[in-house]
PDB file of N, CA and C in Angstrom:
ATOM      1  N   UNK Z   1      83.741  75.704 116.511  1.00 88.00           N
ATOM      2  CA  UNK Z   1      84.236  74.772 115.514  1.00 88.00           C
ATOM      3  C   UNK Z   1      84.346  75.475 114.169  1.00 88.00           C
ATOM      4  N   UNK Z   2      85.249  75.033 113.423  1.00 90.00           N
ATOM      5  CA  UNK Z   2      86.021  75.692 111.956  1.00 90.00           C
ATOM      6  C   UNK Z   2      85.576  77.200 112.101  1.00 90.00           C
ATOM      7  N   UNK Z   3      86.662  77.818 113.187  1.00 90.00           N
ATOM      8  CA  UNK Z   3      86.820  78.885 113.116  1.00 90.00           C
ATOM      9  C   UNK Z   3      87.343  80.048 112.157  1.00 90.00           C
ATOM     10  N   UNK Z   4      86.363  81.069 111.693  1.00 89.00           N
ATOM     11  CA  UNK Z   4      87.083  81.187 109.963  1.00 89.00           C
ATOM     12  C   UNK Z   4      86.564  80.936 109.147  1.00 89.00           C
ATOM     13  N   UNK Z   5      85.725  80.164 108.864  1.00 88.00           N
ATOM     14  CA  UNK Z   5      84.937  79.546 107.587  1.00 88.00           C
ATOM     15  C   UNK Z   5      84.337  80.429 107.472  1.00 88.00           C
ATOM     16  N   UNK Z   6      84.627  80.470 105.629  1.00 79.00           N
ATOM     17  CA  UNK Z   6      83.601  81.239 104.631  1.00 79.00           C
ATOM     18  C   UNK Z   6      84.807  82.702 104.473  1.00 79.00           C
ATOM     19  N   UNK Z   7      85.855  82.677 105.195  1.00 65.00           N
ATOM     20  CA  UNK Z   7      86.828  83.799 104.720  1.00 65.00           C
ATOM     21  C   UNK Z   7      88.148  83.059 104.164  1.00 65.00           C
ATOM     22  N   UNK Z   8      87.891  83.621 103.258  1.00 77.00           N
ATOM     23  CA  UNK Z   8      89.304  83.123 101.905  1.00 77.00           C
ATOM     24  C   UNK Z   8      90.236  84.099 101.707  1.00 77.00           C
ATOM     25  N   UNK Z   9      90.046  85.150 102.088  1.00 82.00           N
ATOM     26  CA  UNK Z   9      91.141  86.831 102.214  1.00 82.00           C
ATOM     27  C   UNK Z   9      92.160  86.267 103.731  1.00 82.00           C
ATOM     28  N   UNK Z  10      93.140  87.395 103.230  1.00 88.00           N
ATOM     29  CA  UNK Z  10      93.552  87.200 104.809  1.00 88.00           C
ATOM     30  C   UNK Z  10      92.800  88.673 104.968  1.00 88.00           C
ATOM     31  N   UNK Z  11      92.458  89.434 104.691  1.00 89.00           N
ATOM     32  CA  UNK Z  11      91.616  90.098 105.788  1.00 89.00           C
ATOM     33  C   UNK Z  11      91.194  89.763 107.116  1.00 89.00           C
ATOM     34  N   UNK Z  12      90.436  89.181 107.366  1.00 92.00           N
ATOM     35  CA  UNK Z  12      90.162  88.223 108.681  1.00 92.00           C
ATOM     36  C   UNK Z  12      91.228  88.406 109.824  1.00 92.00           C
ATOM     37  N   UNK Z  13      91.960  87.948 109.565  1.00 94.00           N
ATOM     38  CA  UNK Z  13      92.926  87.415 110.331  1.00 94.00           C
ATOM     39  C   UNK Z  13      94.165  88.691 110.677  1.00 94.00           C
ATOM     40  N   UNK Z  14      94.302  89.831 109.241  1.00 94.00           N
ATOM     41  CA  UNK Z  14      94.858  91.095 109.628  1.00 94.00           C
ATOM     42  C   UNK Z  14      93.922  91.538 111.097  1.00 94.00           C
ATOM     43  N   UNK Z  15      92.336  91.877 110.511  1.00 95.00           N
ATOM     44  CA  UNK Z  15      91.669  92.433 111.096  1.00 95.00           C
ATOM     45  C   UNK Z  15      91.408  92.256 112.881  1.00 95.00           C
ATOM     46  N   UNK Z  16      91.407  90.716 113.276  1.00 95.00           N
ATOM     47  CA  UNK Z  16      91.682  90.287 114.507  1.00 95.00           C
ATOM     48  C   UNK Z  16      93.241  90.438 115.367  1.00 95.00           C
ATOM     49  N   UNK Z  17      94.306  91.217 114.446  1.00 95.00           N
ATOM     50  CA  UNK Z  17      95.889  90.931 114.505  1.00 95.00           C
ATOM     51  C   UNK Z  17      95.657  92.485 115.024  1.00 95.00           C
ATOM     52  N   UNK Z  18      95.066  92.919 114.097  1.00 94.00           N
ATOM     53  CA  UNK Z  18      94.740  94.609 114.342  1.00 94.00           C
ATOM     54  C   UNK Z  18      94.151  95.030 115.516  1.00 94.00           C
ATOM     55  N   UNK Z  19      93.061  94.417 115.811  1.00 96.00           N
ATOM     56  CA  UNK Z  19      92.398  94.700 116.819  1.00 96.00           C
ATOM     57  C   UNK Z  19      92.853  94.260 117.970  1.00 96.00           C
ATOM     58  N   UNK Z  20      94.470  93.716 118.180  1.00 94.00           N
ATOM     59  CA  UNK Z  20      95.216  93.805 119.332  1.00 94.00           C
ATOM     60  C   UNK Z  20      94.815  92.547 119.945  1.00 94.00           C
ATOM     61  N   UNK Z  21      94.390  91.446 119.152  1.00 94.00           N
ATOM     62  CA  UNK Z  21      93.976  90.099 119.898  1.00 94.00           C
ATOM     63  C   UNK Z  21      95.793  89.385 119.274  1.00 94.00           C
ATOM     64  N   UNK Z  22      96.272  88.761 120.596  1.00 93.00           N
ATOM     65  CA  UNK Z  22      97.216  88.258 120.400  1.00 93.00           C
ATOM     66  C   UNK Z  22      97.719  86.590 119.951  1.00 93.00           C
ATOM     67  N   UNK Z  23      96.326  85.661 120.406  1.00 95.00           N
ATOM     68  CA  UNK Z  23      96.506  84.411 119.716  1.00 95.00           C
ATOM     69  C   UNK Z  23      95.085  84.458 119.720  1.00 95.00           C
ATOM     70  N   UNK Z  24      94.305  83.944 118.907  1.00 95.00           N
ATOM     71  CA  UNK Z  24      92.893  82.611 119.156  1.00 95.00           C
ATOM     72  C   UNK Z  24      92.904  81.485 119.081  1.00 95.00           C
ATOM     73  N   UNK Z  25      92.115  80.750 120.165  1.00 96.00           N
ATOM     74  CA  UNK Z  25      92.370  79.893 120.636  1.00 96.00           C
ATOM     75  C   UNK Z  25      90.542  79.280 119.882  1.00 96.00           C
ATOM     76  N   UNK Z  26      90.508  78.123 119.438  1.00 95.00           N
ATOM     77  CA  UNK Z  26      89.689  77.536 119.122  1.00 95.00           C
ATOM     78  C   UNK Z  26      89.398  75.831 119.048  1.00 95.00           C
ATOM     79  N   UNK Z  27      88.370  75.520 118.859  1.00 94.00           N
ATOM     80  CA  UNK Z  27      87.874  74.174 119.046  1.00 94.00           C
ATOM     81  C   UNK Z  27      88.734  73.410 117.514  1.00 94.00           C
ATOM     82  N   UNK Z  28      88.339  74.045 116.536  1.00 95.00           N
ATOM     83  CA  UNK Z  28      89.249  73.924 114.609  1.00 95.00           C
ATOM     84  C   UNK Z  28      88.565  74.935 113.792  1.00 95.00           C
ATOM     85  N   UNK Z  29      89.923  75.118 113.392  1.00 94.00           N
ATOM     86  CA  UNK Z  29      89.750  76.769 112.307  1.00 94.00           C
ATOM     87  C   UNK Z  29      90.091  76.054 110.759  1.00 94.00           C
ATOM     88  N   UNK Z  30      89.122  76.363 110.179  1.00 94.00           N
ATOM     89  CA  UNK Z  30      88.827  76.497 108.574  1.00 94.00           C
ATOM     90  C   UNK Z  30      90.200  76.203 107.756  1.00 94.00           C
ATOM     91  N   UNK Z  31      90.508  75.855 107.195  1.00 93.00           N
ATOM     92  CA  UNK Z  31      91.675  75.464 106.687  1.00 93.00           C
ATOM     93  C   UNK Z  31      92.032  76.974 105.979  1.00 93.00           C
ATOM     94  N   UNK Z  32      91.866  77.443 105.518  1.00 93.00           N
ATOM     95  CA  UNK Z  32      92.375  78.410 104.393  1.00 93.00           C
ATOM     96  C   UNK Z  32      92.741  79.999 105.717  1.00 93.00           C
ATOM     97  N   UNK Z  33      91.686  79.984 106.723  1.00 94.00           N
ATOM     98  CA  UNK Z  33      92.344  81.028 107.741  1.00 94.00           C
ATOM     99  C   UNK Z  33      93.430  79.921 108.077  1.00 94.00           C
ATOM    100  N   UNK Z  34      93.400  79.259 108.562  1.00 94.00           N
ATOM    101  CA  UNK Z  34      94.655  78.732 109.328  1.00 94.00           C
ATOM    102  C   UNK Z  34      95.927  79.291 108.999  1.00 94.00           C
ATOM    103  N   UNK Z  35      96.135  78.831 106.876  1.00 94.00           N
ATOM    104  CA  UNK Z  35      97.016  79.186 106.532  1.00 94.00           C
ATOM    105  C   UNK Z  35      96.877  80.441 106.283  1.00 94.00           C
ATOM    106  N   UNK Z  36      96.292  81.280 106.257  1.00 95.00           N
ATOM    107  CA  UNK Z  36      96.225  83.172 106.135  1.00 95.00           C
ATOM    108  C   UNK Z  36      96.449  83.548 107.345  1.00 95.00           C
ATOM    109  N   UNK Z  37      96.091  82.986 108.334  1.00 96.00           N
ATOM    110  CA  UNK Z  37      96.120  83.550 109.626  1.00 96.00           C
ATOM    111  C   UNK Z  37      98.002  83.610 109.876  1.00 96.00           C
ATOM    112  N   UNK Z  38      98.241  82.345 109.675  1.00 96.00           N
ATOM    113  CA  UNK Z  38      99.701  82.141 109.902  1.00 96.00           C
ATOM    114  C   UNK Z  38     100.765  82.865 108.782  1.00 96.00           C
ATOM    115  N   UNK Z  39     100.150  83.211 107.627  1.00 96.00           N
ATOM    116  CA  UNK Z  39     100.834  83.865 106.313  1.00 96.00           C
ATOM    117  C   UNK Z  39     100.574  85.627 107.207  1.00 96.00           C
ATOM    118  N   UNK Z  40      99.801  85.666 107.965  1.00 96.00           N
ATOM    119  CA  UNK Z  40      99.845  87.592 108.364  1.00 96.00           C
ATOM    120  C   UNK Z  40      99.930  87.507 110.286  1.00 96.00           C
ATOM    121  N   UNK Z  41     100.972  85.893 110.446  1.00 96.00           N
ATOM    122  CA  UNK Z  41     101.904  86.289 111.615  1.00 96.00           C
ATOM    123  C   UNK Z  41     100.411  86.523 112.725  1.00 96.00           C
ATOM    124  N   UNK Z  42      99.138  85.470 112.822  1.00 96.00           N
ATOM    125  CA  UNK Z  42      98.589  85.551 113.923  1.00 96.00           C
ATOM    126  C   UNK Z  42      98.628  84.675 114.269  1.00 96.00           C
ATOM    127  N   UNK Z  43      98.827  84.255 115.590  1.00 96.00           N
ATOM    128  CA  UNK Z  43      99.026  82.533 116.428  1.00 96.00           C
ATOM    129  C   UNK Z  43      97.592  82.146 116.508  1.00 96.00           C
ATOM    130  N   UNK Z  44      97.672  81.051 115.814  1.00 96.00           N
ATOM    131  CA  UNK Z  44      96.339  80.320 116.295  1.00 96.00           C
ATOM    132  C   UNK Z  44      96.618  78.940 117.109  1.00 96.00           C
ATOM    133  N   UNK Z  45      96.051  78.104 118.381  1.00 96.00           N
ATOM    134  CA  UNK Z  45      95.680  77.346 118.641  1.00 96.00           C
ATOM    135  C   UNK Z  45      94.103  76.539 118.593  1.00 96.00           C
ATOM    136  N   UNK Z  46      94.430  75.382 118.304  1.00 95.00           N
ATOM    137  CA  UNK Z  46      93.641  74.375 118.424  1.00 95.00           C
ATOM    138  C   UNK Z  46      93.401  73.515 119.495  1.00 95.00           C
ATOM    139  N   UNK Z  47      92.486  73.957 120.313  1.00 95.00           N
ATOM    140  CA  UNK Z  47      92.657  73.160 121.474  1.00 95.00           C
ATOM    141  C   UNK Z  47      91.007  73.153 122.273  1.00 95.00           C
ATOM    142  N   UNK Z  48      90.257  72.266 121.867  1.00 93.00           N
ATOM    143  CA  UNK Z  48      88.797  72.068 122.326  1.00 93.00           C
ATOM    144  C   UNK Z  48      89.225  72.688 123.937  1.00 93.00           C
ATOM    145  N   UNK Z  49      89.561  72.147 125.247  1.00 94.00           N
ATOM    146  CA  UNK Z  49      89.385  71.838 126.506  1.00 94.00           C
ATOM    147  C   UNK Z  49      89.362  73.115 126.640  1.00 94.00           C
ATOM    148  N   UNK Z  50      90.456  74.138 126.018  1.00 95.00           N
ATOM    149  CA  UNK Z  50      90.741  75.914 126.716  1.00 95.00           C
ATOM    150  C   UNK Z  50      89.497  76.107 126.005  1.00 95.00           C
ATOM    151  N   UNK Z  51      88.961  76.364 125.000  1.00 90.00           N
ATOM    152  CA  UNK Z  51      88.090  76.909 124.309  1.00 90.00           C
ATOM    153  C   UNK Z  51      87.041  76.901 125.485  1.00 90.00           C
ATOM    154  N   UNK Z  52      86.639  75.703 125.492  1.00 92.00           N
ATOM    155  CA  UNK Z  52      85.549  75.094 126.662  1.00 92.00           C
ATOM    156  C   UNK Z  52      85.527  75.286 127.760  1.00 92.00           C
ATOM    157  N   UNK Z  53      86.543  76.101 128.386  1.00 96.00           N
ATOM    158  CA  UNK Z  53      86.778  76.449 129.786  1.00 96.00           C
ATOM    159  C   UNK Z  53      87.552  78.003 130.054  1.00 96.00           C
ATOM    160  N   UNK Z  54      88.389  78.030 129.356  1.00 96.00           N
ATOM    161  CA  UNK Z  54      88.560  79.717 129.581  1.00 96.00           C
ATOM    162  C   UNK Z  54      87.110  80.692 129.456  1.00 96.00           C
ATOM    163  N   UNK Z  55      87.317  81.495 130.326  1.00 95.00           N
ATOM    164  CA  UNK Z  55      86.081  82.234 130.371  1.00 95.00           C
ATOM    165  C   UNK Z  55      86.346  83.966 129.462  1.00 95.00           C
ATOM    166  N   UNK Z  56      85.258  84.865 129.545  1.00 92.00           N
ATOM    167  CA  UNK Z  56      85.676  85.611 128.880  1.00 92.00           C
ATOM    168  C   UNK Z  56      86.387  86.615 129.528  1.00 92.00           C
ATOM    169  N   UNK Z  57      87.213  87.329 129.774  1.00 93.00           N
ATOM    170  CA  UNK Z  57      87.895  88.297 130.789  1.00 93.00           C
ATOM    171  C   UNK Z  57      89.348  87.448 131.348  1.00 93.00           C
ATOM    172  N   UNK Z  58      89.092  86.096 131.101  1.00 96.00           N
ATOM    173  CA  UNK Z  58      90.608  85.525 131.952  1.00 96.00           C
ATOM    174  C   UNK Z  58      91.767  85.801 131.159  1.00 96.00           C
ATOM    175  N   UNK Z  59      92.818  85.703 131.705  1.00 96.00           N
ATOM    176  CA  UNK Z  59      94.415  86.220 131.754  1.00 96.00           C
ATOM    177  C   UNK Z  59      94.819  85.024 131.524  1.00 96.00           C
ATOM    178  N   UNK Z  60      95.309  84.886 130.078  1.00 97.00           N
ATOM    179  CA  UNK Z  60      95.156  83.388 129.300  1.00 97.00           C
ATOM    180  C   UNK Z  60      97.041  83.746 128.901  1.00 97.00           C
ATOM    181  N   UNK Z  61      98.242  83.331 129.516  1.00 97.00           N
ATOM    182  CA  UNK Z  61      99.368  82.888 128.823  1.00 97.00           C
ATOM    183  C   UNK Z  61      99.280  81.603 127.921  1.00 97.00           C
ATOM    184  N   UNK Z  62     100.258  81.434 126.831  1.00 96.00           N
ATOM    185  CA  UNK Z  62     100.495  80.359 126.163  1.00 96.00           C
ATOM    186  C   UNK Z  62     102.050  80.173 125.517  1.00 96.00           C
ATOM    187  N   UNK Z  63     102.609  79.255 125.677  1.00 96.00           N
ATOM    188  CA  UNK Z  63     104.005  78.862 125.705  1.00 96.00           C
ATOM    189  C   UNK Z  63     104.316  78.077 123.885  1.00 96.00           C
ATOM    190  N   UNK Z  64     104.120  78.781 123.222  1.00 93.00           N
ATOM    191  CA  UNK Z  64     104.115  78.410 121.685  1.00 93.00           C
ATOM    192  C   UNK Z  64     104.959  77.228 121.293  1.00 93.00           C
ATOM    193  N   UNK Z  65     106.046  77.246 122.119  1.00 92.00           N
ATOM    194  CA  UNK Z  65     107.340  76.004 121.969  1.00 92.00           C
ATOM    195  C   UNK Z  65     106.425  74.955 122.347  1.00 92.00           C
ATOM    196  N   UNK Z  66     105.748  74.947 123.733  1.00 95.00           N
ATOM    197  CA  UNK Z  66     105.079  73.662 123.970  1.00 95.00           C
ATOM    198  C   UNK Z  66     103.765  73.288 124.020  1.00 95.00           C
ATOM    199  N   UNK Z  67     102.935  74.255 123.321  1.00 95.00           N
ATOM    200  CA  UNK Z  67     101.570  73.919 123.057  1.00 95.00           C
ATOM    201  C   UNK Z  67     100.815  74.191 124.187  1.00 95.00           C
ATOM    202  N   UNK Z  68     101.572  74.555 125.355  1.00 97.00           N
ATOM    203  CA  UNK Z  68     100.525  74.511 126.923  1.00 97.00           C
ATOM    204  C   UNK Z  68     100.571  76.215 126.814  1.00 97.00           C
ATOM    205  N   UNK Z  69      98.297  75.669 127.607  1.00 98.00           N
ATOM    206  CA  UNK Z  69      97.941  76.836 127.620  1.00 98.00           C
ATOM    207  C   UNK Z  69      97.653  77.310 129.005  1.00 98.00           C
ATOM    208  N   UNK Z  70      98.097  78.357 129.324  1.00 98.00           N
ATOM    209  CA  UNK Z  70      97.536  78.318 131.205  1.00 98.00           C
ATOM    210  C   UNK Z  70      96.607  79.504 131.092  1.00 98.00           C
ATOM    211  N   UNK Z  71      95.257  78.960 131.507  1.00 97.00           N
ATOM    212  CA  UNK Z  71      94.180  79.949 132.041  1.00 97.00           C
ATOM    213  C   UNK Z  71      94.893  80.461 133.369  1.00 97.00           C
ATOM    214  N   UNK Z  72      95.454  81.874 133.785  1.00 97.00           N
ATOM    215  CA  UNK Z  72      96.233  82.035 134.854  1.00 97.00           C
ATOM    216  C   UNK Z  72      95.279  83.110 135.850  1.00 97.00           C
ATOM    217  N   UNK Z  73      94.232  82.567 135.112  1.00 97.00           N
ATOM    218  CA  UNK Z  73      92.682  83.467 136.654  1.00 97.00           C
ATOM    219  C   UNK Z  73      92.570  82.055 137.298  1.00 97.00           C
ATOM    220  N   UNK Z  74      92.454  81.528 136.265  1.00 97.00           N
ATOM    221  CA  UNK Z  74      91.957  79.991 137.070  1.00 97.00           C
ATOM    222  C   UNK Z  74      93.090  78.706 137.606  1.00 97.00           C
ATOM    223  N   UNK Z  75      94.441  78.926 137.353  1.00 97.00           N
ATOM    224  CA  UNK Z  75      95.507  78.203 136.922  1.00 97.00           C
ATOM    225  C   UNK Z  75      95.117  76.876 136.497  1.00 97.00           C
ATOM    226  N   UNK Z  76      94.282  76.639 135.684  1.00 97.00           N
ATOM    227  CA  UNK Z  76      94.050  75.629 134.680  1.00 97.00           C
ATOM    228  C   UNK Z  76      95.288  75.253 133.623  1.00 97.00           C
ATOM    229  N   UNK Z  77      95.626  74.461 133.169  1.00 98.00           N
ATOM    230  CA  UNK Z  77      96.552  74.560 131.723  1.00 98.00           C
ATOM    231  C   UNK Z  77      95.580  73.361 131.057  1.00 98.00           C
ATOM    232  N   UNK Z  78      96.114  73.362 129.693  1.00 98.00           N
ATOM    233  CA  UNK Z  78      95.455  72.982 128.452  1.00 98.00           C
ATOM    234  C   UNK Z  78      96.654  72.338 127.743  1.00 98.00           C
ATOM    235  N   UNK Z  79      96.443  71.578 126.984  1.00 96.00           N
ATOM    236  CA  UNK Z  79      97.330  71.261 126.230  1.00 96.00           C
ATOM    237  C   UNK Z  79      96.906  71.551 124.468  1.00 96.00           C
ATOM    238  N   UNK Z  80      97.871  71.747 123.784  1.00 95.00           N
ATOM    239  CA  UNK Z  80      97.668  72.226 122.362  1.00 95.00           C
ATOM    240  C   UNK Z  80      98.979  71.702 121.824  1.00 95.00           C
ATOM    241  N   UNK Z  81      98.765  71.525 120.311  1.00 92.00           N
ATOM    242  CA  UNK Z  81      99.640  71.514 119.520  1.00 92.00           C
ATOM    243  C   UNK Z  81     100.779  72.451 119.140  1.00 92.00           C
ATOM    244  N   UNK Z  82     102.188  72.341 119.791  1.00 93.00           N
ATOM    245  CA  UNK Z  82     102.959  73.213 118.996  1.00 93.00           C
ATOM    246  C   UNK Z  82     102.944  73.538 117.896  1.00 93.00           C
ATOM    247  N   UNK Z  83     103.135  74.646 116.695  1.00 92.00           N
ATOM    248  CA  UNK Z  83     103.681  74.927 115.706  1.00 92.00           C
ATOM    249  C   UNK Z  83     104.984  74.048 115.360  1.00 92.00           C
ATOM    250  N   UNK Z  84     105.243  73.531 114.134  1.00 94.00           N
ATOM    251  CA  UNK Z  84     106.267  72.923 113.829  1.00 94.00           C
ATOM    252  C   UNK Z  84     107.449  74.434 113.863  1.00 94.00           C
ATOM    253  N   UNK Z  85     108.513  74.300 114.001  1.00 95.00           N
ATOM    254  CA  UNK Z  85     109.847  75.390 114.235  1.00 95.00           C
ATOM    255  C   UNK Z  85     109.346  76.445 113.070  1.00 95.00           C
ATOM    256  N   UNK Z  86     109.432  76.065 112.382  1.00 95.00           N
ATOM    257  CA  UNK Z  86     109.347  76.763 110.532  1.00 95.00           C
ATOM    258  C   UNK Z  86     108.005  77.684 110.627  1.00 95.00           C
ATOM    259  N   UNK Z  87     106.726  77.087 110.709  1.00 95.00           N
ATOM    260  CA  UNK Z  87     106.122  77.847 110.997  1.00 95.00           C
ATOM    261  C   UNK Z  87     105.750  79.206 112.176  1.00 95.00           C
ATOM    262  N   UNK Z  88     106.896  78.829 113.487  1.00 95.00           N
ATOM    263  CA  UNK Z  88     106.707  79.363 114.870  1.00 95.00           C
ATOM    264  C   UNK Z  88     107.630  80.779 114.074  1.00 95.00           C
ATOM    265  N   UNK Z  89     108.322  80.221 113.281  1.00 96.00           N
ATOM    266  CA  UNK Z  89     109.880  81.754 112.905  1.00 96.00           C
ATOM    267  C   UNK Z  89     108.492  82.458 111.911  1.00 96.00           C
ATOM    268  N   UNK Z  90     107.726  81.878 110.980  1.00 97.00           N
ATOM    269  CA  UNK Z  90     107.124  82.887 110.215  1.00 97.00           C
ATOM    270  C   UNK Z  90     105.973  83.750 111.508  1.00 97.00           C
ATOM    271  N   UNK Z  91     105.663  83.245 112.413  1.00 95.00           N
ATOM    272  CA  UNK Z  91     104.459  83.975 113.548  1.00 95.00           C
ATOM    273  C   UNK Z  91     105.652  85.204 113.952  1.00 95.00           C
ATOM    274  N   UNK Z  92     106.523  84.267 114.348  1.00 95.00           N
ATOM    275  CA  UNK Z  92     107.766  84.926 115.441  1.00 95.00           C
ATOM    276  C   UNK Z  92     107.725  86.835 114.491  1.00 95.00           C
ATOM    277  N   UNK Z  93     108.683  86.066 112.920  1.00 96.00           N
ATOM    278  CA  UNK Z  93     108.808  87.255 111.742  1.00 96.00           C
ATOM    279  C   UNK Z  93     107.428  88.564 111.849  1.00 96.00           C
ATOM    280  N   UNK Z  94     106.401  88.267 112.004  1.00 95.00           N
ATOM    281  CA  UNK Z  94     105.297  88.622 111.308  1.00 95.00           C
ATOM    282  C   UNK Z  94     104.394  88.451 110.379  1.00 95.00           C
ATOM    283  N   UNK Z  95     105.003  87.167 109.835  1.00 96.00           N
ATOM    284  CA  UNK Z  95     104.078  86.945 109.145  1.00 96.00           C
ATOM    285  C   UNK Z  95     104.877  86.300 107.822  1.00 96.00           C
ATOM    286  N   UNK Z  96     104.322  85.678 106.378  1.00 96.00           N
ATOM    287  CA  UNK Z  96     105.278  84.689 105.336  1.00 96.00           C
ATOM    288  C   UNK Z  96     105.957  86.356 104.727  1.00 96.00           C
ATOM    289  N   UNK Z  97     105.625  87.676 104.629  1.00 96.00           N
ATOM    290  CA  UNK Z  97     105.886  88.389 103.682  1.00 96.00           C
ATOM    291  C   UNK Z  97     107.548  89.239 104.650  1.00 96.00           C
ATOM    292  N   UNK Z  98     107.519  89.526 105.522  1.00 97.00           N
ATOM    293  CA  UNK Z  98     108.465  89.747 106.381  1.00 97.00           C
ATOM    294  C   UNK Z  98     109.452  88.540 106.754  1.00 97.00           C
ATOM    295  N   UNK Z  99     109.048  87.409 106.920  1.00 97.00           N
ATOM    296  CA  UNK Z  99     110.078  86.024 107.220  1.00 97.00           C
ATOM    297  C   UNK Z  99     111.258  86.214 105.920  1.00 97.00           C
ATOM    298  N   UNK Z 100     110.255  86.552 105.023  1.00 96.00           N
ATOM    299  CA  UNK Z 100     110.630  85.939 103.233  1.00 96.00           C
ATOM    300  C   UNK Z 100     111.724  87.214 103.020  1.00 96.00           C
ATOM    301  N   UNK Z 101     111.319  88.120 103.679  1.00 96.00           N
ATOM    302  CA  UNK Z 101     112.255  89.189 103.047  1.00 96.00           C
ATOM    303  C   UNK Z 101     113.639  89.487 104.579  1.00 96.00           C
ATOM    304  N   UNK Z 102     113.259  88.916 105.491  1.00 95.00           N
ATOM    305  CA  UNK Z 102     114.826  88.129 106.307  1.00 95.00           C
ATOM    306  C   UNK Z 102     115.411  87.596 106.439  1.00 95.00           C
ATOM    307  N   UNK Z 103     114.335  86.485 105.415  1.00 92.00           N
ATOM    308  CA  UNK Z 103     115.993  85.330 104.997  1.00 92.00           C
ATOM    309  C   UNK Z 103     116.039  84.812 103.223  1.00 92.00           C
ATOM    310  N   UNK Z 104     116.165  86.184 102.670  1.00 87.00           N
ATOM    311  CA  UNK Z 104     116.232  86.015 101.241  1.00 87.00           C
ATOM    312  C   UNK Z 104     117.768  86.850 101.437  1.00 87.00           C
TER     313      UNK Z 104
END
């Protein structure tokens, strides 16, 4: 729960982008990563049930258009919140500083 809290940098969120993690998936992330996380182009989901049931080592796809998450060791799926469009093009871009400078 409020995954993120107590980091106000996007550091954080470079640093997990860096280290080759491709979305995190959490129970709720901190308001201020949310928006840093998504300003340096890392996908986050919100979704208690995957959190609570993906294990550590599973082969986790996720379909960003529709919020479904498939644990694909276990073929479980999850449901999550899409990204609204606007925000999916700044993840898609890399991030608000790359979006901003492709459609200026």
């Amino acid at each position: 729960k409020n995954f993120g809290c107590g980091s106000s940098r996007e550091h954080a969120p470079i640093v997990i982008k860096e280290a080759g993690v491709s979305c995190v998936i959490a129970e709720t992330f901190a308001r201020i990563f949310y928006r840093n996380a998504i300003n340096m182009g890392l996908p986050i989901m919100e979704c208690a049930n995957a959190f609570d049931e993906i294990n550590n080592g599973d082969l986790v796809e996720i379909d960003f258009e529709t919020g479904v998450i498939t644990d694909v060791t276990t073929s479980k799926t999850f449901s999550a919140t899409p990204f609204p469009k606007f925000i999916q093009n700044i993840i898609d871009a890399g991030g608000l500083v790359p979006y901003t400078k492709e459609n200026s």
